[in-house]
Amino acid sequence: MIPLTDKEVEDIIELAYSTSEKYILKHVNKKDFEDINITINLERGEDNFDIDINIDLDSDAELPEDLAQNAIDLSLDAIDEYINKRNKNLD
């Protein structure tokens, strides 16, 4: 894999953040949250990258147990799609 550019890193982080946020807010009303904290760390190597997504939801309302994990999984799927499209365009 060709190393990610700075712009691609920014795009991936924004994609992961917005995908997670949209998923969460689609399933639970924003008013039910005290705070939604989405942290994304991306470390890039010469021929790969590692991304870590952590979601902390502060709410008095009862939330689905798998809400944060589902948002993370959806974000990772969106990143995979982005990378696949990127790699096809580089061929």
mmCIF file of C-alpha atoms in Angstrom:
data_model
loop_
_atom_site.group_PDB
_atom_site.id
_atom_site.type_symbol
_atom_site.label_atom_id
_atom_site.label_comp_id
_atom_site.label_asym_id
_atom_site.label_seq_id
_atom_site.Cartn_x
_atom_site.Cartn_y
_atom_site.Cartn_z
ATOM 1 C CA MET A 1 0.000 0.000 0.000
ATOM 2 C CA ILE A 2 1.216 3.463 -0.838
ATOM 3 C CA PRO A 3 1.501 5.567 2.354
ATOM 4 C CA LEU A 4 -1.454 7.815 3.187
ATOM 5 C CA THR A 5 -1.101 11.504 2.502
ATOM 6 C CA ASP A 6 -1.877 14.062 5.208
ATOM 7 C CA LYS A 7 -5.125 14.879 3.374
ATOM 8 C CA GLU A 8 -6.134 11.209 3.297
ATOM 9 C CA VAL A 9 -5.453 10.891 7.034
ATOM 10 C CA GLU A 10 -7.693 13.909 7.660
ATOM 11 C CA ASP A 11 -10.376 12.476 5.369
ATOM 12 C CA ILE A 12 -10.311 9.092 7.126
ATOM 13 C CA ILE A 13 -10.538 10.642 10.587
ATOM 14 C CA GLU A 14 -13.432 12.886 9.496
ATOM 15 C CA LEU A 15 -15.171 9.940 7.830
ATOM 16 C CA ALA A 16 -14.850 7.798 10.961
ATOM 17 C CA TYR A 17 -16.062 10.614 13.221
ATOM 18 C CA SER A 18 -19.042 11.627 11.113
ATOM 19 C CA THR A 19 -20.112 8.037 10.443
ATOM 20 C CA SER A 20 -20.059 7.212 14.165
ATOM 21 C CA GLU A 21 -21.846 10.401 15.150
ATOM 22 C CA LYS A 22 -24.577 9.990 12.510
ATOM 23 C CA TYR A 23 -25.203 6.387 13.541
ATOM 24 C CA ILE A 24 -25.488 7.272 17.239
ATOM 25 C CA LEU A 25 -27.779 10.240 16.653
ATOM 26 C CA LYS A 26 -29.926 8.210 14.272
ATOM 27 C CA HIS A 27 -30.687 5.739 17.070
ATOM 28 C CA VAL A 28 -30.825 7.999 20.140
ATOM 29 C CA ASN A 29 -32.063 11.583 20.461
ATOM 30 C CA LYS A 30 -29.267 14.120 20.976
ATOM 31 C CA LYS A 31 -31.173 15.531 23.961
ATOM 32 C CA ASP A 32 -30.653 12.218 25.790
ATOM 33 C CA PHE A 33 -26.880 12.769 25.966
ATOM 34 C CA GLU A 34 -24.859 14.800 28.397
ATOM 35 C CA ASP A 35 -21.823 14.227 26.195
ATOM 36 C CA ILE A 36 -20.741 12.211 23.167
ATOM 37 C CA ASN A 37 -16.981 11.785 23.041
ATOM 38 C CA ILE A 38 -15.545 10.153 19.921
ATOM 39 C CA THR A 39 -11.774 9.742 19.924
ATOM 40 C CA ILE A 40 -9.930 8.611 16.827
ATOM 41 C CA ASN A 41 -6.221 7.813 16.705
ATOM 42 C CA LEU A 42 -4.588 6.956 13.405
ATOM 43 C CA GLU A 43 -0.983 5.861 13.169
ATOM 44 C CA ARG A 44 0.468 5.384 9.728
ATOM 45 C CA GLY A 45 3.401 3.277 8.669
ATOM 46 C CA GLU A 46 5.177 3.012 5.360
ATOM 47 C CA ASP A 47 2.794 0.408 3.956
ATOM 48 C CA ASN A 48 -0.090 0.307 6.440
ATOM 49 C CA PHE A 49 -1.994 2.222 9.071
ATOM 50 C CA ASP A 50 -3.667 1.450 12.366
ATOM 51 C CA ILE A 51 -6.819 3.203 13.501
ATOM 52 C CA ASP A 52 -8.347 3.126 16.962
ATOM 53 C CA ILE A 53 -11.846 4.480 17.564
ATOM 54 C CA ASN A 54 -13.157 4.956 21.091
ATOM 55 C CA ILE A 55 -16.667 6.182 21.873
ATOM 56 C CA ASP A 56 -17.729 7.318 25.326
ATOM 57 C CA LEU A 57 -21.434 8.069 25.698
ATOM 58 C CA ASP A 58 -22.597 9.974 28.768
ATOM 59 C CA SER A 59 -26.347 9.689 29.148
ATOM 60 C CA ASP A 60 -28.953 9.360 31.863
ATOM 61 C CA ALA A 61 -31.164 7.522 29.376
ATOM 62 C CA GLU A 62 -30.848 3.796 28.885
ATOM 63 C CA LEU A 63 -28.811 3.179 25.744
ATOM 64 C CA PRO A 64 -28.599 0.025 23.649
ATOM 65 C CA GLU A 65 -25.617 -2.004 24.879
ATOM 66 C CA ASP A 66 -24.100 -2.289 21.434
ATOM 67 C CA LEU A 67 -24.672 1.309 20.289
ATOM 68 C CA ALA A 68 -21.034 2.419 20.509
ATOM 69 C CA GLN A 69 -19.659 -0.834 19.053
ATOM 70 C CA ASN A 70 -22.097 -0.727 16.144
ATOM 71 C CA ALA A 71 -21.044 2.866 15.418
ATOM 72 C CA ILE A 72 -17.382 1.813 15.485
ATOM 73 C CA ASP A 73 -18.038 -1.170 13.203
ATOM 74 C CA LEU A 74 -19.915 1.015 10.720
ATOM 75 C CA SER A 75 -17.056 3.540 10.751
ATOM 76 C CA LEU A 76 -14.496 0.807 10.095
ATOM 77 C CA ASP A 77 -16.595 -0.449 7.174
ATOM 78 C CA ALA A 78 -16.708 3.085 5.745
ATOM 79 C CA ILE A 79 -12.913 3.362 6.106
ATOM 80 C CA ASP A 80 -12.435 0.010 4.345
ATOM 81 C CA GLU A 81 -14.596 1.256 1.486
ATOM 82 C CA TYR A 82 -12.603 4.518 1.319
ATOM 83 C CA ILE A 83 -9.286 2.628 1.228
ATOM 84 C CA ASN A 84 -10.513 0.148 -1.396
ATOM 85 C CA LYS A 85 -11.688 3.010 -3.617
ATOM 86 C CA ARG A 86 -8.400 4.860 -3.051
ATOM 87 C CA ASN A 87 -6.305 1.831 -3.937
ATOM 88 C CA LYS A 88 -8.316 1.164 -7.111
ATOM 89 C CA ASN A 89 -7.738 4.757 -8.205
ATOM 90 C CA LEU A 90 -3.977 4.397 -7.630
ATOM 91 C CA ASP A 91 -3.688 1.290 -9.824
#
